[in-house]
Short mmCIF file of N, CA and C and ligand atoms in Angstrom, two decimals:
data_model
loop_
_atom_site.label_atom_id
_atom_site.label_comp_id
_atom_site.label_asym_id
_atom_site.label_seq_id
_atom_site.Cartn_x
_atom_site.Cartn_y
_atom_site.Cartn_z
N MET A 1 -9.87 1.31 71.60
CA MET A 1 -11.22 1.47 70.65
C MET A 1 -10.71 1.84 69.19
N LYS A 2 -11.25 1.37 68.28
CA LYS A 2 -11.03 1.44 66.73
C LYS A 2 -12.51 2.75 66.14
N LEU A 3 -11.97 3.26 65.50
CA LEU A 3 -13.02 3.92 64.78
C LEU A 3 -12.67 3.45 62.86
N VAL A 4 -13.63 2.80 62.71
CA VAL A 4 -13.25 2.46 60.84
C VAL A 4 -14.22 2.77 60.11
N LEU A 5 -13.86 3.63 59.07
CA LEU A 5 -14.64 4.12 58.35
C LEU A 5 -14.70 3.24 56.89
N ALA A 6 -15.52 2.43 56.70
CA ALA A 6 -16.12 1.67 55.51
C ALA A 6 -16.42 2.45 54.38
N ILE A 7 -15.68 2.21 53.32
CA ILE A 7 -15.93 3.11 52.16
C ILE A 7 -16.66 1.61 51.22
N ILE A 8 -17.75 2.03 51.23
CA ILE A 8 -18.85 0.68 50.40
C ILE A 8 -19.70 0.74 49.05
N GLN A 9 -20.52 0.17 48.68
CA GLN A 9 -21.32 0.58 47.46
C GLN A 9 -22.42 0.77 48.14
N ASP A 10 -23.02 1.52 47.60
CA ASP A 10 -24.66 1.75 47.52
C ASP A 10 -25.48 0.68 47.45
N ALA A 11 -25.26 -0.36 47.11
CA ALA A 11 -25.84 -1.58 46.67
C ALA A 11 -25.80 -2.59 47.75
N ASP A 12 -25.04 -2.27 48.79
CA ASP A 12 -24.24 -3.46 49.48
C ASP A 12 -24.82 -2.95 51.17
N ALA A 13 -25.20 -1.45 51.27
CA ALA A 13 -25.59 -0.51 52.18
C ALA A 13 -26.70 -1.01 53.17
N SER A 14 -27.53 -1.65 52.65
CA SER A 14 -28.78 -1.96 53.43
C SER A 14 -28.30 -3.33 54.22
N ALA A 15 -27.87 -4.19 53.02
CA ALA A 15 -27.64 -5.36 53.85
C ALA A 15 -26.62 -5.25 54.88
N LEU A 16 -25.32 -4.38 54.89
CA LEU A 16 -24.55 -4.75 55.70
C LEU A 16 -24.82 -3.98 56.77
N MET A 17 -25.58 -2.80 56.82
CA MET A 17 -26.17 -2.25 57.70
C MET A 17 -27.26 -3.40 58.86
N ARG A 18 -27.77 -4.07 58.12
CA ARG A 18 -28.95 -5.16 58.97
C ARG A 18 -27.45 -5.86 59.46
N VAL A 19 -26.80 -6.36 59.02
CA VAL A 19 -25.66 -7.77 59.47
C VAL A 19 -25.30 -6.78 60.56
N LEU A 20 -24.87 -5.26 60.74
CA LEU A 20 -23.91 -5.02 62.05
C LEU A 20 -24.80 -4.89 62.64
N SER A 21 -26.19 -4.45 62.49
CA SER A 21 -27.56 -3.84 63.85
C SER A 21 -27.56 -5.44 64.42
N GLU A 22 -27.41 -6.37 63.99
CA GLU A 22 -27.83 -7.27 64.23
C GLU A 22 -26.88 -8.43 65.17
N HIS A 23 -25.59 -7.85 64.78
CA HIS A 23 -24.49 -8.26 65.31
C HIS A 23 -23.75 -7.25 67.02
N ALA A 24 -24.77 -6.34 66.65
CA ALA A 24 -24.61 -5.64 68.30
C ALA A 24 -23.59 -4.10 67.48
N PHE A 25 -23.26 -4.06 66.35
CA PHE A 25 -22.29 -3.01 66.16
C PHE A 25 -23.30 -1.71 65.76
N GLU A 26 -22.77 -0.71 66.67
CA GLU A 26 -23.16 0.80 66.55
C GLU A 26 -22.62 1.32 65.62
N VAL A 27 -22.96 1.90 64.38
CA VAL A 27 -23.13 2.62 63.26
C VAL A 27 -23.51 3.67 62.75
N THR A 28 -23.08 4.68 62.10
CA THR A 28 -22.93 5.98 61.88
C THR A 28 -23.10 5.69 60.03
N LYS A 29 -24.10 6.26 59.17
CA LYS A 29 -24.26 5.87 57.80
C LYS A 29 -24.12 7.66 57.32
N LEU A 30 -23.31 7.76 56.32
CA LEU A 30 -22.83 8.93 55.60
C LEU A 30 -22.95 8.88 53.98
N ALA A 31 -23.52 9.58 53.18
CA ALA A 31 -23.68 9.44 51.59
C ALA A 31 -22.22 10.65 51.39
N SER A 32 -21.43 9.50 50.57
CA SER A 32 -20.38 10.10 50.09
C SER A 32 -20.26 9.90 48.67
N THR A 33 -18.99 10.07 48.04
CA THR A 33 -18.63 10.15 46.55
C THR A 33 -17.35 9.90 46.48
N GLY A 34 -17.45 8.74 45.21
CA GLY A 34 -16.27 8.25 44.66
C GLY A 34 -15.40 9.36 44.11
N GLY A 35 -14.23 9.98 44.48
CA GLY A 35 -13.67 11.08 43.75
C GLY A 35 -12.76 10.28 42.07
N PHE A 36 -12.90 9.43 41.64
CA PHE A 36 -12.82 8.69 40.19
C PHE A 36 -14.04 8.21 39.34
N LEU A 37 -15.19 7.63 40.24
CA LEU A 37 -16.43 7.39 39.05
C LEU A 37 -17.20 8.63 39.22
N ARG A 38 -16.90 9.37 40.30
CA ARG A 38 -18.04 10.18 40.91
C ARG A 38 -19.47 9.97 40.59
N GLU A 39 -19.53 9.34 41.59
CA GLU A 39 -20.78 8.03 41.86
C GLU A 39 -20.77 8.41 43.32
N GLY A 40 -22.21 8.40 43.37
CA GLY A 40 -22.47 8.17 45.05
C GLY A 40 -21.90 6.52 45.60
N ASN A 41 -21.53 6.55 46.72
CA ASN A 41 -21.09 5.78 47.31
C ASN A 41 -21.62 5.92 49.10
N THR A 42 -21.45 4.78 49.91
CA THR A 42 -21.58 5.21 51.19
C THR A 42 -20.50 4.98 52.36
N THR A 43 -20.47 5.64 53.23
CA THR A 43 -19.36 5.58 53.90
C THR A 43 -19.79 5.34 55.90
N LEU A 44 -19.91 4.35 56.39
CA LEU A 44 -20.12 3.95 57.43
C LEU A 44 -19.09 3.86 58.55
N MET A 45 -18.97 4.96 59.75
CA MET A 45 -18.59 5.01 60.72
C MET A 45 -18.67 4.16 61.98
N ILE A 46 -17.84 3.44 61.83
CA ILE A 46 -18.19 2.05 62.87
C ILE A 46 -17.17 2.50 64.23
N GLY A 47 -17.46 3.09 65.55
CA GLY A 47 -16.62 2.60 66.78
C GLY A 47 -17.24 1.49 67.38
N LEU A 48 -15.63 0.45 67.29
CA LEU A 48 -16.15 -0.67 68.21
C LEU A 48 -14.33 -0.78 69.02
N GLU A 49 -14.94 -1.95 69.74
CA GLU A 49 -13.59 -2.44 70.68
C GLU A 49 -12.82 -3.05 69.97
N ASP A 50 -11.63 -2.95 70.40
CA ASP A 50 -10.41 -3.56 69.29
C ASP A 50 -10.70 -4.98 68.94
N ALA A 51 -11.52 -5.55 70.23
CA ALA A 51 -11.60 -6.87 70.20
C ALA A 51 -12.31 -7.64 69.17
N ARG A 52 -13.22 -6.57 68.49
CA ARG A 52 -14.27 -7.10 67.61
C ARG A 52 -13.51 -6.35 66.26
N LEU A 53 -12.41 -6.38 65.96
CA LEU A 53 -12.17 -5.74 64.81
C LEU A 53 -12.36 -7.01 63.48
N ASP A 54 -11.78 -7.94 63.90
CA ASP A 54 -11.60 -9.07 62.80
C ASP A 54 -13.09 -9.75 62.81
N GLU A 55 -14.10 -9.80 63.52
CA GLU A 55 -15.12 -9.75 63.25
C GLU A 55 -16.12 -9.28 62.20
N LEU A 56 -15.59 -7.55 62.68
CA LEU A 56 -16.27 -6.82 61.67
C LEU A 56 -15.58 -7.07 60.04
N LYS A 57 -14.53 -6.61 60.45
CA LYS A 57 -14.00 -7.29 58.72
C LYS A 57 -14.51 -8.87 57.88
N ARG A 58 -14.96 -9.38 58.82
CA ARG A 58 -15.46 -10.45 58.27
C ARG A 58 -16.88 -10.18 57.54
N HIS A 59 -17.72 -9.37 58.57
CA HIS A 59 -19.08 -9.51 58.16
C HIS A 59 -18.86 -8.57 57.02
N VAL A 60 -18.46 -7.46 56.71
CA VAL A 60 -17.62 -6.42 55.59
C VAL A 60 -17.62 -7.54 54.74
N ALA A 61 -16.42 -8.51 54.75
CA ALA A 61 -15.91 -8.98 53.96
C ALA A 61 -17.11 -10.08 52.93
N GLN A 62 -17.85 -10.68 53.77
CA GLN A 62 -19.17 -11.83 53.68
C GLN A 62 -19.97 -10.94 52.91
N THR A 63 -19.79 -9.45 52.97
CA THR A 63 -21.59 -8.96 52.83
C THR A 63 -21.26 -7.96 51.45
N CYS A 64 -20.37 -7.10 51.45
CA CYS A 64 -19.83 -6.50 50.16
C CYS A 64 -19.19 -6.82 49.16
N ARG A 65 -20.24 -7.15 47.70
CA ARG A 65 -19.08 -7.59 46.52
C ARG A 65 -18.30 -6.88 45.94
N THR A 66 -17.77 -7.70 45.10
CA THR A 66 -16.87 -6.87 43.87
C THR A 66 -17.92 -6.37 42.69
N ARG A 67 -17.63 -5.58 41.94
CA ARG A 67 -19.21 -4.98 40.58
C ARG A 67 -17.85 -4.84 39.81
N ILE A 68 -18.42 -4.76 38.78
CA ILE A 68 -17.26 -4.65 37.37
C ILE A 68 -18.46 -3.35 36.98
N ARG A 69 -17.47 -1.85 36.32
CA ARG A 69 -18.24 -0.97 36.25
C ARG A 69 -17.30 -0.33 34.85
N LEU A 70 -18.20 -0.20 33.96
CA LEU A 70 -17.87 0.05 32.52
C LEU A 70 -17.22 1.49 32.53
N VAL A 71 -16.07 2.06 32.15
CA VAL A 71 -16.44 3.49 31.98
C VAL A 71 -15.47 4.09 30.59
N ALA A 72 -16.23 4.88 30.31
CA ALA A 72 -15.62 5.38 29.37
C ALA A 72 -14.29 6.41 29.22
N PRO A 73 -12.91 6.09 28.47
CA PRO A 73 -11.64 6.44 28.40
C PRO A 73 -11.97 8.02 28.40
N ASN A 74 -11.29 8.63 29.16
CA ASN A 74 -11.49 10.45 29.11
C ASN A 74 -10.54 10.61 27.83
N VAL A 75 -10.63 10.09 26.72
CA VAL A 75 -9.82 10.96 25.94
C VAL A 75 -10.49 12.03 24.89
N PRO A 76 -10.22 13.39 25.12
CA PRO A 76 -10.94 13.97 24.06
C PRO A 76 -11.01 13.69 22.80
N VAL A 77 -11.87 14.28 22.06
CA VAL A 77 -11.97 13.89 20.47
C VAL A 77 -11.09 14.77 19.89
N GLY A 78 -10.57 14.08 18.68
CA GLY A 78 -9.65 14.67 18.23
C GLY A 78 -8.48 14.27 18.79
N GLU A 79 -8.41 13.81 19.54
CA GLU A 79 -6.97 13.04 20.13
C GLU A 79 -7.01 11.95 20.17
N GLN A 80 -7.93 11.51 19.62
CA GLN A 80 -8.04 9.70 19.36
C GLN A 80 -7.63 9.47 18.46
N SER A 81 -6.85 8.33 18.19
CA SER A 81 -5.87 7.70 17.15
C SER A 81 -6.21 6.28 17.14
N GLU A 82 -5.88 6.10 16.02
CA GLU A 82 -6.36 4.45 15.62
C GLU A 82 -5.28 3.64 16.33
N GLY A 83 -4.34 3.78 16.90
CA GLY A 83 -3.58 3.01 17.84
C GLY A 83 -4.42 2.88 19.39
N LEU A 84 -5.06 3.73 19.24
CA LEU A 84 -5.45 4.01 20.71
C LEU A 84 -7.08 3.33 20.78
N SER A 85 -7.64 2.53 21.42
CA SER A 85 -8.76 2.60 21.79
C SER A 85 -9.76 2.84 22.61
N SER A 86 -11.01 3.71 22.35
CA SER A 86 -11.68 4.40 23.03
C SER A 86 -13.21 3.25 23.67
N GLN A 87 -12.38 2.17 23.82
CA GLN A 87 -13.57 1.09 24.24
C GLN A 87 -13.78 1.19 25.86
N PRO A 88 -14.74 0.97 26.03
CA PRO A 88 -15.14 1.19 27.71
C PRO A 88 -14.03 0.44 28.29
N ILE A 89 -13.78 0.61 29.47
CA ILE A 89 -12.39 0.22 30.21
C ILE A 89 -13.21 -0.42 31.22
N GLU A 90 -12.55 -1.52 32.06
CA GLU A 90 -13.42 -2.28 32.79
C GLU A 90 -12.82 -2.02 34.67
N VAL A 91 -13.74 -1.25 35.24
CA VAL A 91 -12.98 -0.57 36.68
C VAL A 91 -13.88 -1.67 37.64
N PRO A 92 -13.15 -2.36 38.36
CA PRO A 92 -13.16 -3.58 39.73
C PRO A 92 -13.47 -2.37 40.95
N VAL A 93 -15.07 -2.49 41.49
CA VAL A 93 -15.28 -1.71 42.59
C VAL A 93 -15.60 -2.62 43.94
N GLY A 94 -14.85 -2.30 45.16
CA GLY A 94 -15.35 -2.84 46.06
C GLY A 94 -14.75 -4.09 46.09
N GLY A 95 -15.24 -5.27 46.74
CA GLY A 95 -16.01 -5.07 48.18
C GLY A 95 -15.98 -3.96 49.06
N ALA A 96 -15.07 -3.52 49.68
CA ALA A 96 -15.10 -2.33 50.63
C ALA A 96 -13.50 -1.56 50.98
N VAL A 97 -13.56 -0.38 51.04
CA VAL A 97 -11.94 0.11 51.44
C VAL A 97 -12.56 0.33 52.71
N LEU A 98 -11.72 -0.29 53.74
CA LEU A 98 -11.87 0.02 55.19
C LEU A 98 -10.30 1.13 55.58
N PHE A 99 -10.71 1.99 56.03
CA PHE A 99 -9.52 2.86 57.28
C PHE A 99 -9.99 2.73 58.47
N VAL A 100 -9.20 1.84 59.13
CA VAL A 100 -8.98 1.68 60.62
C VAL A 100 -7.80 2.56 61.31
N LEU A 101 -9.08 3.47 62.57
CA LEU A 101 -8.23 4.69 63.44
C LEU A 101 -8.22 4.32 65.08
N GLY A 102 -7.30 4.88 65.19
CA GLY A 102 -7.21 5.02 66.99
C GLY A 102 -7.99 5.47 67.43
N VAL A 103 -9.16 5.34 68.20
CA VAL A 103 -9.56 6.39 68.95
C VAL A 103 -9.15 6.79 70.44
N GLN A 104 -8.60 7.73 70.45
CA GLN A 104 -8.34 8.48 71.75
C GLN A 104 -9.23 8.44 72.53
N GLU A 105 -10.51 8.70 72.58
CA GLU A 105 -11.51 9.33 73.33
C GLU A 105 -12.94 9.16 72.89
N PHE A 106 -13.64 8.29 73.71
CA PHE A 106 -15.47 7.74 72.83
C PHE A 106 -15.84 8.66 74.02
N ILE A 107 -16.70 9.72 73.92
CA ILE A 107 -17.51 10.20 74.83
C ILE A 107 -18.89 10.46 74.46
N LYS A 108 -20.03 10.01 75.67
CA LYS A 108 -21.27 10.31 75.45
C LYS A 108 -21.74 11.61 76.31
N VAL A 109 -22.33 12.79 76.11
CA VAL A 109 -22.70 13.73 77.32
C VAL A 109 -23.86 13.90 76.91
P1 2BA B 1 -14.11 6.09 43.29
O1 2BA B 1 -12.80 6.95 43.43
O2 2BA B 1 -15.31 6.09 42.36
O3 2BA B 1 -13.34 4.64 42.20
C1 2BA B 1 -14.04 3.37 41.83
C2 2BA B 1 -12.98 2.45 41.68
O4 2BA B 1 -12.24 2.86 40.31
C3 2BA B 1 -11.81 1.98 42.49
O5 2BA B 1 -12.57 0.78 43.63
C4 2BA B 1 -11.05 1.65 41.70
O6 2BA B 1 -10.76 0.02 41.64
C5 2BA B 1 -10.89 2.45 40.90
N1 2BA B 1 -9.88 3.66 40.82
C6 2BA B 1 -10.30 4.44 41.75
N2 2BA B 1 -9.08 5.70 41.80
C7 2BA B 1 -8.22 5.55 40.38
C8 2BA B 1 -7.44 6.45 39.61
N3 2BA B 1 -6.89 6.82 40.01
N4 2BA B 1 -6.84 4.95 38.67
C9 2BA B 1 -7.52 4.30 38.27
N5 2BA B 1 -8.71 3.21 39.06
C10 2BA B 1 -8.91 4.03 39.96
P2 2BA B 1 -12.00 0.80 44.96
O7 2BA B 1 -10.89 0.61 45.22
O8 2BA B 1 -12.87 -0.68 45.95
O9 2BA B 1 -12.81 2.22 45.86
C11 2BA B 1 -14.33 2.13 45.85
C12 2BA B 1 -14.01 3.53 46.67
O10 2BA B 1 -13.59 3.68 47.70
C13 2BA B 1 -13.29 4.90 45.83
O11 2BA B 1 -14.27 5.55 44.67
C14 2BA B 1 -13.39 6.24 46.64
O12 2BA B 1 -14.39 6.84 47.32
C15 2BA B 1 -13.04 5.28 48.36
N6 2BA B 1 -11.96 4.93 47.87
C16 2BA B 1 -10.99 3.87 47.60
N7 2BA B 1 -9.45 4.25 48.00
C17 2BA B 1 -9.58 5.66 48.70
C18 2BA B 1 -8.29 5.86 49.24
N8 2BA B 1 -7.39 5.90 49.68
N9 2BA B 1 -8.75 7.30 49.88
C19 2BA B 1 -10.24 7.12 50.12
N10 2BA B 1 -11.00 6.91 49.54
C20 2BA B 1 -10.78 6.05 48.60
P1 2BA B 2 -28.33 5.32 65.94
O1 2BA B 2 -27.97 4.02 65.76
O2 2BA B 2 -29.55 5.19 64.92
O3 2BA B 2 -29.00 4.71 67.67
C1 2BA B 2 -29.93 5.80 68.70
C2 2BA B 2 -29.51 5.20 69.71
O4 2BA B 2 -30.21 3.37 69.77
C3 2BA B 2 -27.79 4.79 70.43
O5 2BA B 2 -28.32 6.74 70.81
C4 2BA B 2 -28.37 3.90 71.55
O6 2BA B 2 -28.80 4.30 72.48
C5 2BA B 2 -29.45 3.15 70.87
N1 2BA B 2 -28.38 1.82 69.85
C6 2BA B 2 -28.26 2.02 68.94
N2 2BA B 2 -27.53 0.77 68.59
C7 2BA B 2 -27.78 0.32 69.35
C8 2BA B 2 -27.23 -1.82 69.51
N3 2BA B 2 -26.91 -2.01 69.04
N4 2BA B 2 -27.76 -1.85 70.70
C9 2BA B 2 -28.43 -1.62 71.52
N5 2BA B 2 -28.38 -0.18 71.07
C10 2BA B 2 -28.69 0.86 70.24
P2 2BA B 2 -26.85 7.06 71.19
O7 2BA B 2 -25.58 6.14 71.85
O8 2BA B 2 -26.62 8.53 71.97
O9 2BA B 2 -26.26 7.07 69.72
C11 2BA B 2 -26.46 8.12 68.86
C12 2BA B 2 -26.45 7.92 67.36
O10 2BA B 2 -24.66 8.57 67.46
C13 2BA B 2 -26.62 6.58 67.04
O11 2BA B 2 -27.69 6.71 66.31
C14 2BA B 2 -25.16 6.59 65.52
O12 2BA B 2 -25.33 7.30 64.43
C15 2BA B 2 -24.07 7.51 66.32
N6 2BA B 2 -23.25 6.13 67.11
C16 2BA B 2 -23.22 6.03 68.86
N7 2BA B 2 -22.12 5.50 68.74
C17 2BA B 2 -21.70 4.84 67.23
C18 2BA B 2 -20.18 3.95 67.41
N8 2BA B 2 -19.88 3.50 68.08
N9 2BA B 2 -20.07 4.08 66.40
C19 2BA B 2 -20.77 4.80 65.62
N10 2BA B 2 -21.75 5.67 65.46
C20 2BA B 2 -22.05 5.59 66.70
#
């Protein structure tokens, strides 16, 4: 058995939860925050049989989009020089970041 931690954008969460539920995956949803953008995102915990891992990856890839966020460069006022641009920079976010962990035991009591 594997435990997948899937970090996805909030905007993709409902669609992915619906797709996974339709395909009989069991899911737990957590609210999380990205360390770089300091914005909310969603972490899904999905415990599944090893044989379904590729199917899960396919659903995630088909559902979660890449989006571009514009971020102001963090250059303090006074340290900006003419050679340096203070224009917003483009940061791609997603589709999804997946961690796949081995599960030693899965217990329901
Ligand atoms: P954030 O940390 O808010 O990062 C959002 C996007 O900013 C990232 O998209 C990446 O393109 C960029 N980014 C992140 N850290 C950066 C850095 N130090 N320098 C330059 N650009 C940086 P994604 O890679 O798609 O990641 C989306 C979210 O997934 C991240 O949100 C974070 O919550 C999580 N994540 C990504 N990699 C992770 C890792 N190795 N461990 C834990 N969480 C991770
Ligand atoms: P929920 O996903 O809200 O599920 C509540 C109950 O509904 C489950 O109870 C189970 O009896 C049933 N259920 C859930 N998904 C189903 C599906 N695809 N087909 C048929 N029945 C389904 P529990 O098994 O006691 O689970 C309680 C909570 O534990 C779940 O809440 C979920 O948050 C988490 N969970 C259970 N198994 C998980 C797994 N393999 N991966 C991640 N989270 C899991």
